[in-house]
Short mmCIF file of N, CA and C in Angstrom, two decimals:
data_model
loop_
_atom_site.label_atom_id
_atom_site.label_comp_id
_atom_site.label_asym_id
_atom_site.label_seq_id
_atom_site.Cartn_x
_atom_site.Cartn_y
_atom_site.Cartn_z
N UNK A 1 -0.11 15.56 0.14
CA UNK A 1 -0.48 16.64 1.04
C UNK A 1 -0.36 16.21 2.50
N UNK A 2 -0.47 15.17 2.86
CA UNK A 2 -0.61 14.57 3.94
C UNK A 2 0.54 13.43 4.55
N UNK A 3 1.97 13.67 3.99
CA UNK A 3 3.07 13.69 4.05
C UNK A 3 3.75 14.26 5.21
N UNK A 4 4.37 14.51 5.97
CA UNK A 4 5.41 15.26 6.79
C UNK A 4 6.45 14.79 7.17
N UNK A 5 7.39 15.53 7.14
CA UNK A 5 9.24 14.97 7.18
C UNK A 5 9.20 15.42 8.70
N UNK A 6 9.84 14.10 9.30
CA UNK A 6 9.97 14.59 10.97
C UNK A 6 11.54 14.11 11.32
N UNK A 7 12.22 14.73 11.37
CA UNK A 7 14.11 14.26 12.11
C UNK A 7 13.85 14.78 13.62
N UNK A 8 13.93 13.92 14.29
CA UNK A 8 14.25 14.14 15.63
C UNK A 8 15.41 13.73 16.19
N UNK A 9 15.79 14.43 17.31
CA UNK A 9 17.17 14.40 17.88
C UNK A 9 16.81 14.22 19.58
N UNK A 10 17.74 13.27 19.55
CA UNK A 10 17.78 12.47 21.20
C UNK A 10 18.60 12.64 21.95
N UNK A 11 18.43 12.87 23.31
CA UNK A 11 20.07 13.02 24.36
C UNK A 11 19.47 12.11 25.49
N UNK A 12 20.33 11.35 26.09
CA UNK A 12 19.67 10.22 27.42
C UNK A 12 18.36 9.56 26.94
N UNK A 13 18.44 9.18 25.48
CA UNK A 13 16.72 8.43 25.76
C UNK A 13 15.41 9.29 25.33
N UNK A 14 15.84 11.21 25.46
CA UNK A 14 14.27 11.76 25.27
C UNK A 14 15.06 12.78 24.22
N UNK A 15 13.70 12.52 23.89
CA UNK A 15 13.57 13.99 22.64
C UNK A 15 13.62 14.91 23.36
N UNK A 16 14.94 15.55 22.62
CA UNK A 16 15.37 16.61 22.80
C UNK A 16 15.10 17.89 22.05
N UNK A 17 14.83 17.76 20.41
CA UNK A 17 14.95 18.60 19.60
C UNK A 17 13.99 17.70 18.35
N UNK A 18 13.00 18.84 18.08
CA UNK A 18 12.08 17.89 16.58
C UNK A 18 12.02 18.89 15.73
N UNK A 19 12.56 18.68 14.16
CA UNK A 19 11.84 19.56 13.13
C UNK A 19 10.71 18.67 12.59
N UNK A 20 9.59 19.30 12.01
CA UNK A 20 8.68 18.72 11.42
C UNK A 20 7.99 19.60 9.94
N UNK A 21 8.14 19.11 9.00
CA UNK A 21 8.20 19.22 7.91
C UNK A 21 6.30 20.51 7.79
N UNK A 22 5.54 20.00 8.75
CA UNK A 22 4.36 20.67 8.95
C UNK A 22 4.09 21.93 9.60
N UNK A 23 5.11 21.90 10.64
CA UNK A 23 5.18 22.87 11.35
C UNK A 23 6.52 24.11 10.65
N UNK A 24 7.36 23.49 10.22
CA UNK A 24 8.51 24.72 9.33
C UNK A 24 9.47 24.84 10.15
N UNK A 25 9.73 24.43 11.68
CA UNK A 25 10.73 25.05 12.17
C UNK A 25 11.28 24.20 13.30
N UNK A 26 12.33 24.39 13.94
CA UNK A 26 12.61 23.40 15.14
C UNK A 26 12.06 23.56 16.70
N UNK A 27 11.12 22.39 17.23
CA UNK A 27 10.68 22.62 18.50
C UNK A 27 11.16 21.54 19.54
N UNK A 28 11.95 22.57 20.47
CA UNK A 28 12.74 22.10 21.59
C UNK A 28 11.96 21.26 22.95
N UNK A 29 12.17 20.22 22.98
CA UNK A 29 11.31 19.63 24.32
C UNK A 29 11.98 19.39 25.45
N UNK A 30 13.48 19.87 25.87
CA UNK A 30 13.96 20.31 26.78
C UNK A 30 14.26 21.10 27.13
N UNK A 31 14.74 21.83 28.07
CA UNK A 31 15.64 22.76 28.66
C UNK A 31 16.90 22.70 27.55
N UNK A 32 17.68 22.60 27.06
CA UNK A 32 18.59 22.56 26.39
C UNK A 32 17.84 22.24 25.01
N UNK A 33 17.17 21.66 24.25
CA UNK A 33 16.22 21.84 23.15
C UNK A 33 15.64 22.73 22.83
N UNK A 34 15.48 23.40 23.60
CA UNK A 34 14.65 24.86 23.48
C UNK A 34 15.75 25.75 23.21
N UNK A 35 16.51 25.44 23.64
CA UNK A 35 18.04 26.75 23.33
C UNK A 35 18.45 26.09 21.95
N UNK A 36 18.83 24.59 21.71
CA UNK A 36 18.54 24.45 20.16
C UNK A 36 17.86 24.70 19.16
N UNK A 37 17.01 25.04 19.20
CA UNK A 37 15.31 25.07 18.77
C UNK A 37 15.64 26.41 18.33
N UNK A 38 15.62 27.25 19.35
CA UNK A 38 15.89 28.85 18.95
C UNK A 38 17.04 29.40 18.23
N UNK A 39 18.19 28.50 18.61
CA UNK A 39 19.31 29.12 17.96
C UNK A 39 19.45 28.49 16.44
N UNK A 40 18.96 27.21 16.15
CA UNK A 40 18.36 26.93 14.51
C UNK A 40 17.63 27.51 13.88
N UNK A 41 16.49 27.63 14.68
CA UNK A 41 15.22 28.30 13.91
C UNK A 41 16.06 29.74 13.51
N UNK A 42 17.13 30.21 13.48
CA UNK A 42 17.65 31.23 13.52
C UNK A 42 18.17 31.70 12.47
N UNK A 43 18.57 30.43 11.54
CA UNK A 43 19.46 29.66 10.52
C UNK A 43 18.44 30.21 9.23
N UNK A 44 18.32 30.66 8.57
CA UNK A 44 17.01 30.79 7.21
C UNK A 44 17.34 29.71 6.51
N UNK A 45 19.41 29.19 5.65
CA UNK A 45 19.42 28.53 5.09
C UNK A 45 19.31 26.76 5.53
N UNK A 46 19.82 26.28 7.08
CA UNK A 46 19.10 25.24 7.63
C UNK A 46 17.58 25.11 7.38
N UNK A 47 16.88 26.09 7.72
CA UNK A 47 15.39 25.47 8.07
C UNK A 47 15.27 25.47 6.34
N UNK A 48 15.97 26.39 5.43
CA UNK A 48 14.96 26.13 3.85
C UNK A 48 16.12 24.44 3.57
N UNK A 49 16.90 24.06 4.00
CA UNK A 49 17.69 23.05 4.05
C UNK A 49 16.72 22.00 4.47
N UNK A 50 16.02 21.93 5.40
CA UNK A 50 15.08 21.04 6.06
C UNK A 50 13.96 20.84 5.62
N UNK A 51 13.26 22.36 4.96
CA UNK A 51 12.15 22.05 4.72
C UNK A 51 11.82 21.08 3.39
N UNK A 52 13.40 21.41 2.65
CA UNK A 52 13.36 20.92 1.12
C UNK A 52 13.35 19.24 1.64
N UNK A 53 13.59 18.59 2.86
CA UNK A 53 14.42 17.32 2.51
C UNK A 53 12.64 16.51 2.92
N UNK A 54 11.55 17.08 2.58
CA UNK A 54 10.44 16.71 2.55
C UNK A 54 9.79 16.00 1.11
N UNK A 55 10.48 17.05 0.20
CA UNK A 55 10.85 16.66 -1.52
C UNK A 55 11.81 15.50 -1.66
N UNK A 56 12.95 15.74 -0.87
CA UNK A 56 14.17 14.87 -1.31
C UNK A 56 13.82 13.37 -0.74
N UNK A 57 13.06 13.18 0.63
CA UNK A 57 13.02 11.54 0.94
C UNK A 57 11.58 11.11 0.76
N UNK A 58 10.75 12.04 0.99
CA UNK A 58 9.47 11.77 1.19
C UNK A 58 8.58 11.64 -0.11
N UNK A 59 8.45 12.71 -0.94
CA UNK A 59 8.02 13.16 -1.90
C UNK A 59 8.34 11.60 -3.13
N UNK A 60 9.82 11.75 -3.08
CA UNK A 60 10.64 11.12 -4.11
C UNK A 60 10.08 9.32 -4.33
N UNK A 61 10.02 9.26 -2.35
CA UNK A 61 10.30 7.96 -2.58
C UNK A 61 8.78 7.14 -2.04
N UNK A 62 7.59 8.16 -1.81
CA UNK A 62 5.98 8.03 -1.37
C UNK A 62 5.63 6.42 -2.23
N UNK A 63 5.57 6.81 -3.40
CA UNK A 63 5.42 5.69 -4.41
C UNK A 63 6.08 4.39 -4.67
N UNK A 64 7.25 4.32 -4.60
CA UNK A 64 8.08 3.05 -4.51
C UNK A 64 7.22 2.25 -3.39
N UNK A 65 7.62 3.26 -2.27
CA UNK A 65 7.11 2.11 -0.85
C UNK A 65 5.76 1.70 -1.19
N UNK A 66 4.90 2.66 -1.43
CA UNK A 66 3.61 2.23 -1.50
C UNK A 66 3.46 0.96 -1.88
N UNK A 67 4.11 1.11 -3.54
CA UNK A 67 3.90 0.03 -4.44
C UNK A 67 4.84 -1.47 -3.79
N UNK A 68 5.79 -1.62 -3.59
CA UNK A 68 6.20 -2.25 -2.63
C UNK A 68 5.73 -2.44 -1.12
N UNK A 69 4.49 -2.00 -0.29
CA UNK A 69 3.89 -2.36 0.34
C UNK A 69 2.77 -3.44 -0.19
N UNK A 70 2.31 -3.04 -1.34
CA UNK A 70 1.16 -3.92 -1.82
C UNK A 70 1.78 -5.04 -2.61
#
């Protein structure tokens, strides 16, 4: 439950563009991120593309690491 898939995207050094698996959708932290942000969030099959890849890396692989942390 306490899981979240975060891909962020960089231009010069700053975040530019973050999806986050908690929030559902893409939030822009530039001037030009924000025009990304909106024109993705726009997408139905990207964001259900994104939201799934919370199952596909996170979900899948929670346990391995764990157990391989200890």
């Amino acid at each position: 439950k306490d899981i979240e898939y975060i891909q962020s995207y960089y231009y010069n050094k700053k975040e530019d563009t973050r999806f986050s698996s908690s929030v559902g959708k893409f939030v822009g932290f530039t001037e030009q991120g924000v025009k990304y942000a909106a024109a993705w969030n726009k997408d139905a099959s990207l964001l259900s593309a994104m939201k799934a890849r919370k199952e596909v890396y996170c979900l899948n692989n929670v346990q391995i690491d764990y157990n391989n942390m200890l």
